[in-house]
CSV table of C-alpha atoms in Angstrom, one decimal:
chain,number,residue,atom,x,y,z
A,1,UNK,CA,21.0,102.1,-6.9
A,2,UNK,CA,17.6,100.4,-7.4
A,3,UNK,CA,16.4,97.3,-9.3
A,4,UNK,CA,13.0,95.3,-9.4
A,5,UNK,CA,12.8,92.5,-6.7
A,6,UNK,CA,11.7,89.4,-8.1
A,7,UNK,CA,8.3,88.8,-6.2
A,8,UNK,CA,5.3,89.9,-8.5
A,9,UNK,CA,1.2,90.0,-7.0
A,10,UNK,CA,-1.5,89.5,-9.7
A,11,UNK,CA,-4.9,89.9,-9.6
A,12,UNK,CA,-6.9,87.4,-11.7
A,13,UNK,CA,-10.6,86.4,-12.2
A,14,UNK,CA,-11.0,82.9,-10.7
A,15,UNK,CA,-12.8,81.9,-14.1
A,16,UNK,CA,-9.1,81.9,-15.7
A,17,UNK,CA,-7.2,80.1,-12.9
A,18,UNK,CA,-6.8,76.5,-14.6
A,19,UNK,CA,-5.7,78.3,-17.8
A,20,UNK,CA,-3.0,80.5,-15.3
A,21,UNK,CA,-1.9,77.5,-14.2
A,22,UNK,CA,-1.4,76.2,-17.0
A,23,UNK,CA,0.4,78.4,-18.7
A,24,UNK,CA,2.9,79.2,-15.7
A,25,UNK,CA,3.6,75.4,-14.8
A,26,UNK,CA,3.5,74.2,-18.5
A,27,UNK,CA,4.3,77.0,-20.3
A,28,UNK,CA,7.0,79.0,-18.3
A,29,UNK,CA,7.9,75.8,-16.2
A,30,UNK,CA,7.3,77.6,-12.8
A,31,UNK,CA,6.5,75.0,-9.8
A,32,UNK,CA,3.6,75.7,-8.0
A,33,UNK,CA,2.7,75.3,-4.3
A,34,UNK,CA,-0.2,76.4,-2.3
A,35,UNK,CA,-0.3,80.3,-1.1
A,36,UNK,CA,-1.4,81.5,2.4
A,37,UNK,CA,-5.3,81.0,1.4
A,38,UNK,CA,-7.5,79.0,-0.8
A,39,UNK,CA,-7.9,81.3,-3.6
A,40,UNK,CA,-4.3,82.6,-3.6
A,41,UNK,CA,-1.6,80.7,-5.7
A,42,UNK,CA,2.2,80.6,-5.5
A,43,UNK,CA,4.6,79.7,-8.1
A,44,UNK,CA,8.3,79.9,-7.8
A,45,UNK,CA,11.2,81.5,-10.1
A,46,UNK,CA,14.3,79.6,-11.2
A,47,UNK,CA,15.9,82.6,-8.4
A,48,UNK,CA,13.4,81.5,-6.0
A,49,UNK,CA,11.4,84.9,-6.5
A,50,UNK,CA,7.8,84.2,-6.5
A,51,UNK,CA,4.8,85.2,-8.3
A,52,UNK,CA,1.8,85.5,-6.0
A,53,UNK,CA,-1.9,85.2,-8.1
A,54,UNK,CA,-5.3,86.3,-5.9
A,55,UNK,CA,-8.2,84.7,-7.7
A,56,UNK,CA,-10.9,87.0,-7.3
A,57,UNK,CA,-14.9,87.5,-8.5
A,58,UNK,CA,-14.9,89.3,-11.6
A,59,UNK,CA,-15.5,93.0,-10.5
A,60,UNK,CA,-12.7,92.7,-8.1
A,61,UNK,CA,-10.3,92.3,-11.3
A,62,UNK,CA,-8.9,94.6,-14.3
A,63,UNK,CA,-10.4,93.0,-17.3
A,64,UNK,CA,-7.9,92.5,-20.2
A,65,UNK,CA,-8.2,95.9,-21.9
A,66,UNK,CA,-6.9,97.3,-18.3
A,67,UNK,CA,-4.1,94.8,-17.9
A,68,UNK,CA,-2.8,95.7,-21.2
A,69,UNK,CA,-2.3,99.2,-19.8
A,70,UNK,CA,-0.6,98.5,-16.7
A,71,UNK,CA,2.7,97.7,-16.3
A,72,UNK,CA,4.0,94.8,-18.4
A,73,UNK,CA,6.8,92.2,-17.0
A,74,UNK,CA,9.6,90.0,-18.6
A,75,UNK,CA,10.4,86.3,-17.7
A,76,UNK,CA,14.2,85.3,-18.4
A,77,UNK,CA,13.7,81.9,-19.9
A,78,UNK,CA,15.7,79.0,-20.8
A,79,UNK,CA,15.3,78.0,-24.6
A,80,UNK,CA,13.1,80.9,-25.8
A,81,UNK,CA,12.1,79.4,-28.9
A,82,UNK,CA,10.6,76.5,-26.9
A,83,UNK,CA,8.9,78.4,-24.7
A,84,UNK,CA,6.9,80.7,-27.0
A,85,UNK,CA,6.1,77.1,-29.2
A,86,UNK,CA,4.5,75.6,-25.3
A,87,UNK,CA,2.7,78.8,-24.5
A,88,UNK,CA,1.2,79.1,-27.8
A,89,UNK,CA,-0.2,75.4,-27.8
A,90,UNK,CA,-1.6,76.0,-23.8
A,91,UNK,CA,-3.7,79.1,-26.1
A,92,UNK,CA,-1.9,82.3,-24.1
A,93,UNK,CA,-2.5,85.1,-26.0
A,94,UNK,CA,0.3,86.4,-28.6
A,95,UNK,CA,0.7,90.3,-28.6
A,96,UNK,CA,1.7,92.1,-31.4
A,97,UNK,CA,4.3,94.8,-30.3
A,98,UNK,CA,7.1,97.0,-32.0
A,99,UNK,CA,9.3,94.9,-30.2
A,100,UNK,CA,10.0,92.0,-32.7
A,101,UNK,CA,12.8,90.5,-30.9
A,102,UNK,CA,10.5,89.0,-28.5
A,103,UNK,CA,7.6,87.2,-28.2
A,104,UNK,CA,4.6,88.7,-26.3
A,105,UNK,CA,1.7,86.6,-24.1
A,106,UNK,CA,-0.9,88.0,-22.3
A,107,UNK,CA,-1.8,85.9,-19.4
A,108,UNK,CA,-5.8,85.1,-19.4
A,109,UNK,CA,-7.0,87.8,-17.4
A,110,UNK,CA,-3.8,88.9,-16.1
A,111,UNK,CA,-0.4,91.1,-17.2
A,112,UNK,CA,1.1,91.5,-20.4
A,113,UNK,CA,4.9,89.8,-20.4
A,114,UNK,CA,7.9,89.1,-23.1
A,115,UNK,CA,10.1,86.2,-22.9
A,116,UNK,CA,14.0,86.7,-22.6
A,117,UNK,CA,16.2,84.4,-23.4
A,118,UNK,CA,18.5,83.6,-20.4
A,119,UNK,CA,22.2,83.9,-20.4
């Protein structure tokens, strides 16, 4: 059998890093601490997975008409509800999917992901 690990690697323009971190830390309520190198940030799961963002020059990146095409993740969160309210006032972007039973946010400059409320 096979299942996702929990480690994710974006790829970000550095001109949206404050805003990522914003929305990870405030929004999702990931910690943060340092990555192996200046412009690379880590920020740790509730399961101690980690999701690893390179902040790059702009050409190096997928703009956000490319992220929106790649593939798009989920984050298992604790009050939902509270969580969409948070990322919403930090001014992540809202998608508007099929999927109605979830909210949608498009990190600046980054991935597509749905919230899930935890069990």
């Amino acid at each position: 059998m096979t299942t996702l690990g929990n480690n994710t690697k974006w790829t970000i323009a550095a001109e949206h890093r404050d805003s990522v971190r914003r929305i990870l830390t405030e929004g999702l309520g990931l910690a943060s601490k340092p990555g192996p190198s200046p412009d690379f940030d880590l920020y740790v799961l509730a399961d101690g997975g980690m999701v690893g963002v390179a902040f790059v020059d702009r050409p190096a990146a997928l703009d956000d008409s490319q992220q929106a095409k790649s593939a798009w993740l989920e984050f298992a969160v604790d009050d939902a509800e509270r969580r969409t309210d948070a990322l919403a006032k930090l001014g992540a972007l809202r998608v508007d999917y099929t999927d109605k039973a979830h909210a949608y946010f498009q990190i600046p400059g980054g991935p597509i992901f749905r919230l899930k409320a935890s069990a």
